[in-house]
Amino acid sequence: MFAVRAQSVFYSQYYRAQMMLNPALTGSTPEKWRFTGLWQSKTFDTTLSHSTKLLFAEYTFSFRNKYRGYGLVTEDKTPITFGFGLGSEWRDSPLSWHKFVSAYGSLAIHVRPSTESMISVGFQPGIFEGAGYYPVQQSSYSPFDTLILPGRQYRLHFDYNAGIVVGIGKMDCWIEDQQYRFMLGASAYHLNRDYRMPLDDHLPGKELHAHISYLWDVNNKIGLIPRIMYMYEGQHLAQGGVVALYRRHFGNFDRLRMGLAYKSDMQLSASAGVRFYGSKDKTLSADLEISYDYLIGTQTTPRIYKNALEISLIISPLTKCWSQSECSGNYQLESY
């Protein structure tokens, strides 16, 4: 039985907000670089709302050895790559004590024991700043006595996150949705802070994450990705759902997908996305996704949000991995 007091799993599109899901995912995608932006708006009641933004830039570095023999140059990539990233997250709210801002550097090491597996570890040092909360500093209720009301001190301190990811079953394409067919990860966030206690505190505290996902190719047109995330942050929270992917490349777009997930704080989250790109073999891509959370059941406490809207955009270079021959038709559908 999951408790449902106060905040939920922070992002519904948690797999696209990889900086706040698992530091070990930094630079794990095949692109040399990637830029992610995510905006979230949560509504709690008629007066309270949260607007949260996330920006994250990451770069992948790998050693390559070139060999020359009989006029042929071959390149051998080492089984170890490094991911570097810089990111920031900040929240605005009509209530000043709900606001915070953070900034992190991110480093991940990806070791590939074989072409079919990967083990990654990641670390994120940074700073976290949270507003103080002193609603009333003192109140006189009789001529001789004074009542001092509690509050929360202003927070500015060093912070760090860490995580590990295991991937099994390499795929040639569609690795933007999932780099390996099966992925399992665990991470810990805000390790320099206590768990969010009391739960009425709206600033994030220490968090323990676990996530698992699998890509199932139903046929040559449809792929399904079941995903589950669990988080403990003073209370137990979970999110589970599935994304359906239409596996066809069109002239300037692909990765048509729709998802549905249930969140343990009585929310149902629906999402849809598409990726746009240029006409050349090596080009840029812009991957857009939108999700909306609906409250199901009865809102028993104002700390449970009523709805949430998220919009994310990922920009990265793209080397097309499919044939573009209009004679063969292979540019339309492909297997994993």
mmCIF file of C-alpha atoms in Angstrom:
data_model
loop_
_atom_site.group_PDB
_atom_site.id
_atom_site.type_symbol
_atom_site.label_atom_id
_atom_site.label_comp_id
_atom_site.label_asym_id
_atom_site.label_seq_id
_atom_site.Cartn_x
_atom_site.Cartn_y
_atom_site.Cartn_z
ATOM 1 C CA MET A 1 0.000 0.000 0.000
ATOM 2 C CA PHE A 2 1.545 3.287 -1.111
ATOM 3 C CA ALA A 3 1.152 6.415 0.969
ATOM 4 C CA VAL A 4 -0.039 9.425 -1.015
ATOM 5 C CA ARG A 5 0.984 12.484 0.954
ATOM 6 C CA ALA A 6 2.431 15.515 -0.821
ATOM 7 C CA GLN A 7 4.700 15.225 -3.873
ATOM 8 C CA SER A 8 4.690 12.398 -6.415
ATOM 9 C CA VAL A 9 7.350 10.929 -8.680
ATOM 10 C CA PHE A 10 8.711 14.215 -9.895
ATOM 11 C CA TYR A 11 8.567 13.910 -13.680
ATOM 12 C CA SER A 12 6.007 11.876 -15.574
ATOM 13 C CA GLN A 13 8.486 11.785 -18.487
ATOM 14 C CA TYR A 14 11.174 10.547 -16.128
ATOM 15 C CA TYR A 15 13.060 8.606 -18.820
ATOM 16 C CA ARG A 16 13.544 11.826 -20.800
ATOM 17 C CA ALA A 17 14.628 13.707 -17.659
ATOM 18 C CA GLN A 18 17.617 11.379 -17.378
ATOM 19 C CA MET A 19 19.664 13.820 -15.294
ATOM 20 C CA MET A 20 17.155 13.401 -12.443
ATOM 21 C CA LEU A 21 16.541 9.677 -13.031
ATOM 22 C CA ASN A 22 20.049 8.193 -12.969
ATOM 23 C CA PRO A 23 23.461 9.889 -13.360
ATOM 24 C CA ALA A 24 24.795 6.704 -14.995
ATOM 25 C CA LEU A 25 22.683 7.473 -18.099
ATOM 26 C CA THR A 26 24.776 10.567 -18.887
ATOM 27 C CA GLY A 27 26.215 10.194 -22.386
ATOM 28 C CA SER A 28 24.884 6.643 -22.800
ATOM 29 C CA THR A 29 23.116 7.324 -26.105
ATOM 30 C CA PRO A 30 25.026 6.895 -29.401
ATOM 31 C CA GLU A 31 25.072 10.617 -30.285
ATOM 32 C CA LYS A 32 28.197 12.638 -29.560
ATOM 33 C CA TRP A 33 26.105 15.268 -27.827
ATOM 34 C CA ARG A 34 22.545 15.878 -26.761
ATOM 35 C CA PHE A 35 20.588 18.807 -25.329
ATOM 36 C CA THR A 36 17.441 18.215 -23.262
ATOM 37 C CA GLY A 37 14.875 20.754 -22.127
ATOM 38 C CA LEU A 38 11.799 19.906 -20.054
ATOM 39 C CA TRP A 39 9.044 22.144 -18.672
ATOM 40 C CA GLN A 40 6.460 20.968 -16.146
ATOM 41 C CA SER A 41 3.412 22.766 -14.762
ATOM 42 C CA LYS A 42 1.528 21.274 -11.802
ATOM 43 C CA THR A 43 -1.788 22.559 -10.452
ATOM 44 C CA PHE A 44 -2.749 21.750 -6.870
ATOM 45 C CA ASP A 45 -5.825 23.927 -6.372
ATOM 46 C CA THR A 46 -7.193 27.237 -7.600
ATOM 47 C CA THR A 47 -4.329 29.237 -6.064
ATOM 48 C CA LEU A 48 -1.277 26.966 -5.976
ATOM 49 C CA SER A 49 0.806 25.838 -8.952
ATOM 50 C CA HIS A 50 4.405 24.788 -9.589
ATOM 51 C CA SER A 51 6.393 25.529 -12.742
ATOM 52 C CA THR A 52 9.599 23.477 -12.992
ATOM 53 C CA LYS A 53 12.272 23.641 -15.697
ATOM 54 C CA LEU A 54 15.131 21.267 -16.459
ATOM 55 C CA LEU A 55 18.026 21.905 -18.850
ATOM 56 C CA PHE A 56 20.728 19.318 -19.454
ATOM 57 C CA ALA A 57 23.579 19.157 -21.978
ATOM 58 C CA GLU A 58 25.673 15.991 -22.332
ATOM 59 C CA TYR A 59 28.644 14.849 -24.407
ATOM 60 C CA THR A 60 30.058 11.376 -25.084
ATOM 61 C CA PHE A 61 33.804 10.790 -25.368
ATOM 62 C CA SER A 62 35.410 7.550 -26.523
ATOM 63 C CA PHE A 63 38.967 6.487 -27.336
ATOM 64 C CA ARG A 64 39.576 5.276 -30.874
ATOM 65 C CA ASN A 65 42.610 3.497 -32.243
ATOM 66 C CA LYS A 66 43.377 3.662 -35.963
ATOM 67 C CA TYR A 67 45.271 0.867 -37.702
ATOM 68 C CA ARG A 68 46.863 1.157 -41.148
ATOM 69 C CA GLY A 69 47.616 -1.862 -43.289
ATOM 70 C CA TYR A 70 47.962 -2.208 -47.058
ATOM 71 C CA GLY A 71 46.345 1.153 -47.614
ATOM 72 C CA LEU A 72 43.296 0.294 -45.471
ATOM 73 C CA VAL A 73 42.540 2.336 -42.364
ATOM 74 C CA THR A 74 40.404 0.626 -39.753
ATOM 75 C CA GLU A 75 39.146 2.176 -36.547
ATOM 76 C CA ASP A 76 38.713 0.237 -33.319
ATOM 77 C CA LYS A 77 36.531 1.775 -30.624
ATOM 78 C CA THR A 78 37.441 0.796 -27.065
ATOM 79 C CA PRO A 79 34.763 -0.833 -24.894
ATOM 80 C CA ILE A 80 34.899 2.127 -22.490
ATOM 81 C CA THR A 81 33.218 5.495 -23.094
ATOM 82 C CA PHE A 82 32.731 8.526 -20.883
ATOM 83 C CA GLY A 83 29.721 10.783 -20.547
ATOM 84 C CA PHE A 84 29.993 14.396 -19.393
ATOM 85 C CA GLY A 85 27.091 16.685 -18.614
ATOM 86 C CA LEU A 86 26.002 20.017 -17.152
ATOM 87 C CA GLY A 87 22.472 20.652 -15.985
ATOM 88 C CA SER A 88 20.197 22.835 -13.932
ATOM 89 C CA GLU A 89 16.740 22.455 -12.424
ATOM 90 C CA TRP A 90 14.616 25.181 -10.894
ATOM 91 C CA ARG A 91 11.043 25.622 -9.691
ATOM 92 C CA ASP A 92 8.820 28.697 -9.453
ATOM 93 C CA SER A 93 5.690 28.949 -7.311
ATOM 94 C CA PRO A 94 3.415 31.639 -5.868
ATOM 95 C CA LEU A 95 4.615 30.395 -2.459
ATOM 96 C CA SER A 96 8.214 31.474 -1.986
ATOM 97 C CA TRP A 97 9.105 28.536 0.307
ATOM 98 C CA HIS A 98 8.298 26.054 -2.494
ATOM 99 C CA LYS A 99 10.988 27.510 -4.776
ATOM 100 C CA PHE A 100 14.411 25.982 -5.347
ATOM 101 C CA VAL A 101 17.250 26.002 -7.864
ATOM 102 C CA SER A 102 20.061 23.483 -8.385
ATOM 103 C CA ALA A 103 23.013 22.997 -10.730
ATOM 104 C CA TYR A 104 25.039 19.828 -11.320
ATOM 105 C CA GLY A 105 27.992 18.504 -13.227
ATOM 106 C CA SER A 106 27.681 14.895 -14.350
ATOM 107 C CA LEU A 107 30.231 12.163 -15.106
ATOM 108 C CA ALA A 108 29.480 8.601 -16.189
ATOM 109 C CA ILE A 109 31.687 5.685 -17.218
ATOM 110 C CA HIS A 110 30.190 3.104 -19.597
ATOM 111 C CA VAL A 111 31.897 -0.281 -19.761
ATOM 112 C CA ARG A 112 30.801 -2.742 -22.446
ATOM 113 C CA PRO A 113 31.949 -6.297 -21.602
ATOM 114 C CA SER A 114 30.496 -7.346 -24.971
ATOM 115 C CA THR A 115 28.571 -5.848 -27.860
ATOM 116 C CA GLU A 116 25.400 -7.108 -26.183
ATOM 117 C CA SER A 117 25.809 -5.582 -22.707
ATOM 118 C CA MET A 118 26.760 -2.452 -20.802
ATOM 119 C CA ILE A 119 27.469 -1.491 -17.186
ATOM 120 C CA SER A 120 27.488 2.211 -16.339
ATOM 121 C CA VAL A 121 28.176 4.153 -13.153
ATOM 122 C CA GLY A 122 27.630 7.855 -12.718
ATOM 123 C CA PHE A 123 28.236 10.671 -10.248
ATOM 124 C CA GLN A 124 26.783 14.200 -10.071
ATOM 125 C CA PRO A 125 28.222 16.853 -7.764
ATOM 126 C CA GLY A 126 26.420 20.161 -7.517
ATOM 127 C CA ILE A 127 24.760 22.807 -5.392
ATOM 128 C CA PHE A 128 21.184 23.117 -4.151
ATOM 129 C CA GLU A 129 19.455 26.288 -2.999
ATOM 130 C CA GLY A 130 16.043 26.294 -1.328
ATOM 131 C CA ALA A 131 14.106 29.265 -0.039
ATOM 132 C CA GLY A 132 13.569 29.703 3.685
ATOM 133 C CA TYR A 133 10.110 29.666 5.208
ATOM 134 C CA TYR A 134 9.112 31.911 8.074
ATOM 135 C CA PRO A 135 5.404 32.638 7.595
ATOM 136 C CA VAL A 136 5.091 34.599 10.852
ATOM 137 C CA GLN A 137 8.172 35.326 12.908
ATOM 138 C CA GLN A 138 6.255 36.037 16.084
ATOM 139 C CA SER A 139 2.732 36.652 17.217
ATOM 140 C CA SER A 140 1.514 38.242 20.471
ATOM 141 C CA TYR A 141 -1.576 36.617 21.849
ATOM 142 C CA SER A 142 -1.591 38.208 25.307
ATOM 143 C CA PRO A 143 0.021 41.283 26.867
ATOM 144 C CA PHE A 144 2.754 39.174 28.512
ATOM 145 C CA ASP A 145 3.398 36.126 26.267
ATOM 146 C CA THR A 146 4.845 35.666 22.766
ATOM 147 C CA LEU A 147 4.431 32.601 20.514
ATOM 148 C CA ILE A 148 7.346 31.820 18.168
ATOM 149 C CA LEU A 149 6.097 29.915 15.113
ATOM 150 C CA PRO A 150 8.305 27.302 13.375
ATOM 151 C CA GLY A 151 9.763 27.720 9.918
ATOM 152 C CA ARG A 152 12.511 26.378 7.692
ATOM 153 C CA GLN A 153 15.956 27.838 7.230
ATOM 154 C CA TYR A 154 17.309 29.004 3.886
ATOM 155 C CA ARG A 155 19.305 26.172 2.272
ATOM 156 C CA LEU A 156 22.414 26.533 0.140
ATOM 157 C CA HIS A 157 24.768 23.595 0.236
ATOM 158 C CA PHE A 158 26.858 21.093 -1.694
ATOM 159 C CA ASP A 159 24.812 18.220 -3.082
ATOM 160 C CA TYR A 160 25.577 15.005 -4.956
ATOM 161 C CA ASN A 161 23.845 12.127 -6.733
ATOM 162 C CA ALA A 162 25.084 8.686 -7.867
ATOM 163 C CA GLY A 163 23.746 5.712 -9.823
ATOM 164 C CA ILE A 164 24.349 2.493 -11.746
ATOM 165 C CA VAL A 165 22.715 1.057 -14.895
ATOM 166 C CA VAL A 166 22.931 -2.393 -16.517
ATOM 167 C CA GLY A 167 21.862 -2.933 -20.140
ATOM 168 C CA ILE A 168 21.534 -6.295 -21.946
ATOM 169 C CA GLY A 169 20.645 -6.951 -25.578
ATOM 170 C CA LYS A 170 22.123 -4.406 -27.997
ATOM 171 C CA MET A 171 19.911 -2.981 -30.745
ATOM 172 C CA ASP A 172 20.902 -1.368 -34.046
ATOM 173 C CA CYS A 173 18.084 1.152 -34.208
ATOM 174 C CA TRP A 174 15.463 2.815 -32.015
ATOM 175 C CA ILE A 175 18.072 3.222 -29.295
ATOM 176 C CA GLU A 176 16.761 6.708 -28.585
ATOM 177 C CA ASP A 177 13.855 4.985 -26.818
ATOM 178 C CA GLN A 178 16.001 2.393 -25.094
ATOM 179 C CA GLN A 179 19.712 1.800 -25.616
ATOM 180 C CA TYR A 180 19.480 -1.917 -24.793
ATOM 181 C CA ARG A 181 16.584 -4.308 -25.000
ATOM 182 C CA PHE A 182 16.560 -4.775 -21.203
ATOM 183 C CA MET A 183 17.677 -2.037 -18.796
ATOM 184 C CA LEU A 184 17.840 -1.989 -15.008
ATOM 185 C CA GLY A 185 19.096 0.854 -12.845
ATOM 186 C CA ALA A 186 19.320 2.211 -9.301
ATOM 187 C CA SER A 187 20.325 5.664 -8.082
ATOM 188 C CA ALA A 188 20.366 7.945 -5.031
ATOM 189 C CA TYR A 189 19.736 11.691 -5.116
ATOM 190 C CA HIS A 190 20.404 14.580 -2.736
ATOM 191 C CA LEU A 191 22.679 12.411 -0.615
ATOM 192 C CA ASN A 192 23.766 15.381 1.469
ATOM 193 C CA ARG A 193 20.228 15.859 2.790
ATOM 194 C CA ASP A 194 17.768 13.945 4.940
ATOM 195 C CA TYR A 195 14.616 12.347 3.628
ATOM 196 C CA ARG A 196 11.801 14.791 3.082
ATOM 197 C CA MET A 197 10.398 14.788 6.591
ATOM 198 C CA PRO A 198 7.907 16.085 7.455
ATOM 199 C CA LEU A 199 6.233 15.223 4.180
ATOM 200 C CA ASP A 200 4.587 18.645 4.105
ATOM 201 C CA ASP A 201 7.980 20.101 3.142
ATOM 202 C CA HIS A 202 7.801 20.787 -0.601
ATOM 203 C CA LEU A 203 11.567 20.897 -1.150
ATOM 204 C CA PRO A 204 13.010 17.580 -2.373
ATOM 205 C CA GLY A 205 15.103 15.575 0.103
ATOM 206 C CA LYS A 206 17.080 12.364 -0.189
ATOM 207 C CA GLU A 207 15.631 10.031 -2.832
ATOM 208 C CA LEU A 208 16.290 6.378 -3.718
ATOM 209 C CA HIS A 209 15.330 5.427 -7.288
ATOM 210 C CA ALA A 210 14.964 2.078 -9.065
ATOM 211 C CA HIS A 211 13.858 1.674 -12.676
ATOM 212 C CA ILE A 212 13.412 -1.198 -15.111
ATOM 213 C CA SER A 213 12.315 -1.333 -18.764
ATOM 214 C CA TYR A 214 12.162 -3.756 -21.688
ATOM 215 C CA LEU A 215 11.631 -3.314 -25.423
ATOM 216 C CA TRP A 216 9.339 -5.911 -26.983
ATOM 217 C CA ASP A 217 9.004 -5.973 -30.771
ATOM 218 C CA VAL A 218 5.407 -7.067 -31.379
ATOM 219 C CA ASN A 219 5.877 -7.110 -35.165
ATOM 220 C CA ASN A 220 7.699 -5.111 -37.834
ATOM 221 C CA LYS A 221 5.386 -2.154 -37.251
ATOM 222 C CA ILE A 222 4.783 -1.967 -33.506
ATOM 223 C CA GLY A 223 7.159 -2.006 -30.532
ATOM 224 C CA LEU A 224 6.140 -1.855 -26.871
ATOM 225 C CA ILE A 225 8.281 -0.562 -23.992
ATOM 226 C CA PRO A 226 6.944 -1.410 -20.502
ATOM 227 C CA ARG A 227 8.588 0.795 -17.839
ATOM 228 C CA ILE A 228 8.431 0.851 -14.037
ATOM 229 C CA MET A 229 9.987 3.349 -11.651
ATOM 230 C CA TYR A 230 10.043 3.192 -7.845
ATOM 231 C CA MET A 231 11.147 5.958 -5.503
ATOM 232 C CA TYR A 232 11.507 6.212 -1.738
ATOM 233 C CA GLU A 233 11.807 9.738 -0.345
ATOM 234 C CA GLY A 234 10.238 9.418 3.081
ATOM 235 C CA GLN A 235 7.248 7.731 1.494
ATOM 236 C CA HIS A 236 6.896 5.022 -1.171
ATOM 237 C CA LEU A 237 6.002 6.117 -4.701
ATOM 238 C CA ALA A 238 5.782 4.223 -7.979
ATOM 239 C CA GLN A 239 4.964 4.743 -11.622
ATOM 240 C CA GLY A 240 4.308 2.018 -14.191
ATOM 241 C CA GLY A 241 3.197 2.117 -17.803
ATOM 242 C CA VAL A 242 3.851 1.212 -21.415
ATOM 243 C CA VAL A 243 4.876 3.158 -24.538
ATOM 244 C CA ALA A 244 3.711 1.987 -27.979
ATOM 245 C CA LEU A 245 6.140 2.861 -30.805
ATOM 246 C CA TYR A 246 5.216 2.886 -34.502
ATOM 247 C CA ARG A 247 8.357 1.593 -36.227
ATOM 248 C CA ARG A 248 8.331 3.417 -39.524
ATOM 249 C CA HIS A 249 10.566 6.164 -40.898
ATOM 250 C CA PHE A 250 8.854 8.886 -42.916
ATOM 251 C CA GLY A 251 10.512 11.567 -45.024
ATOM 252 C CA ASN A 252 11.265 14.007 -42.205
ATOM 253 C CA PHE A 253 9.840 12.397 -39.067
ATOM 254 C CA ASP A 254 9.571 9.097 -37.227
ATOM 255 C CA ARG A 255 9.307 7.638 -33.689
ATOM 256 C CA LEU A 256 5.564 8.190 -33.513
ATOM 257 C CA ARG A 257 4.647 6.969 -30.044
ATOM 258 C CA MET A 258 1.933 7.044 -27.421
ATOM 259 C CA GLY A 259 2.136 6.065 -23.772
ATOM 260 C CA LEU A 260 -0.060 5.512 -20.734
ATOM 261 C CA ALA A 261 1.119 5.178 -17.135
ATOM 262 C CA TYR A 262 -0.357 4.933 -13.647
ATOM 263 C CA LYS A 263 1.203 6.795 -10.747
ATOM 264 C CA SER A 264 0.697 5.677 -7.164
ATOM 265 C CA ASP A 265 -0.532 9.116 -6.097
ATOM 266 C CA MET A 266 -3.778 8.488 -8.008
ATOM 267 C CA GLN A 267 -2.662 9.959 -11.317
ATOM 268 C CA LEU A 268 -3.079 8.635 -14.846
ATOM 269 C CA SER A 269 -0.501 10.023 -17.280
ATOM 270 C CA ALA A 270 -0.972 10.030 -21.073
ATOM 271 C CA SER A 271 1.867 10.964 -23.442
ATOM 272 C CA ALA A 272 2.570 11.354 -27.167
ATOM 273 C CA GLY A 273 5.744 12.121 -29.100
ATOM 274 C CA VAL A 274 7.380 12.482 -32.504
ATOM 275 C CA ARG A 275 10.910 13.119 -33.842
ATOM 276 C CA PHE A 276 11.682 15.499 -36.720
ATOM 277 C CA TYR A 277 14.918 15.513 -38.745
ATOM 278 C CA GLY A 278 16.550 16.764 -41.943
ATOM 279 C CA SER A 279 16.803 14.991 -45.286
ATOM 280 C CA LYS A 280 20.532 14.136 -45.279
ATOM 281 C CA ASP A 281 22.062 10.915 -43.924
ATOM 282 C CA LYS A 282 23.813 12.927 -41.204
ATOM 283 C CA THR A 283 21.553 15.632 -39.862
ATOM 284 C CA LEU A 284 20.012 17.125 -36.703
ATOM 285 C CA SER A 285 16.915 15.814 -34.958
ATOM 286 C CA ALA A 286 14.353 17.437 -32.672
ATOM 287 C CA ASP A 287 12.424 14.974 -30.522
ATOM 288 C CA LEU A 288 9.237 16.369 -28.978
ATOM 289 C CA GLU A 289 7.042 14.764 -26.305
ATOM 290 C CA ILE A 290 3.976 16.012 -24.430
ATOM 291 C CA SER A 291 2.303 14.392 -21.427
ATOM 292 C CA TYR A 292 -0.683 15.230 -19.244
ATOM 293 C CA ASP A 293 -1.557 13.848 -15.787
ATOM 294 C CA TYR A 294 -5.176 13.365 -14.726
ATOM 295 C CA LEU A 295 -6.241 12.905 -11.120
ATOM 296 C CA ILE A 296 -8.419 9.810 -10.760
ATOM 297 C CA GLY A 297 -10.510 9.154 -7.681
ATOM 298 C CA THR A 298 -11.101 11.712 -4.945
ATOM 299 C CA GLN A 299 -8.647 14.454 -4.028
ATOM 300 C CA THR A 300 -8.522 13.852 -0.287
ATOM 301 C CA THR A 301 -5.774 16.383 0.436
ATOM 302 C CA PRO A 302 -4.690 19.629 -1.288
ATOM 303 C CA ARG A 303 -1.109 18.316 -1.324
ATOM 304 C CA ILE A 304 -2.055 15.903 -4.126
ATOM 305 C CA TYR A 305 -1.891 17.812 -7.415
ATOM 306 C CA LYS A 306 -4.958 17.834 -9.657
ATOM 307 C CA ASN A 307 -3.216 17.838 -13.021
ATOM 308 C CA ALA A 308 0.174 18.346 -14.645
ATOM 309 C CA LEU A 309 1.415 19.229 -18.117
ATOM 310 C CA GLU A 310 4.927 18.374 -19.332
ATOM 311 C CA ILE A 311 6.637 19.332 -22.587
ATOM 312 C CA SER A 312 10.123 18.057 -23.420
ATOM 313 C CA LEU A 313 12.437 18.614 -26.375
ATOM 314 C CA ILE A 314 15.662 16.723 -27.130
ATOM 315 C CA ILE A 315 18.009 18.061 -29.828
ATOM 316 C CA SER A 316 20.886 15.891 -31.052
ATOM 317 C CA PRO A 317 22.793 14.902 -34.203
ATOM 318 C CA LEU A 318 21.351 11.960 -36.129
ATOM 319 C CA THR A 319 23.080 9.443 -38.372
ATOM 320 C CA LYS A 320 20.297 7.552 -40.089
ATOM 321 C CA CYS A 321 20.614 3.815 -39.530
ATOM 322 C CA TRP A 322 18.095 2.774 -42.154
ATOM 323 C CA SER A 323 18.230 2.446 -45.908
ATOM 324 C CA GLN A 324 16.748 5.396 -47.790
ATOM 325 C CA SER A 325 16.386 3.544 -51.086
ATOM 326 C CA GLU A 326 12.867 4.203 -52.340
ATOM 327 C CA CYS A 327 13.219 1.189 -54.631
ATOM 328 C CA SER A 328 13.666 -1.356 -51.854
ATOM 329 C CA GLY A 329 11.169 0.121 -49.435
ATOM 330 C CA ASN A 330 13.557 -0.559 -46.555
ATOM 331 C CA TYR A 331 13.386 3.085 -45.570
ATOM 332 C CA GLN A 332 9.840 2.547 -44.314
ATOM 333 C CA LEU A 333 9.986 -0.368 -41.881
ATOM 334 C CA GLU A 334 12.817 -2.158 -40.127
ATOM 335 C CA SER A 335 13.507 -4.694 -37.435
ATOM 336 C CA TYR A 336 15.403 -4.078 -34.219
#
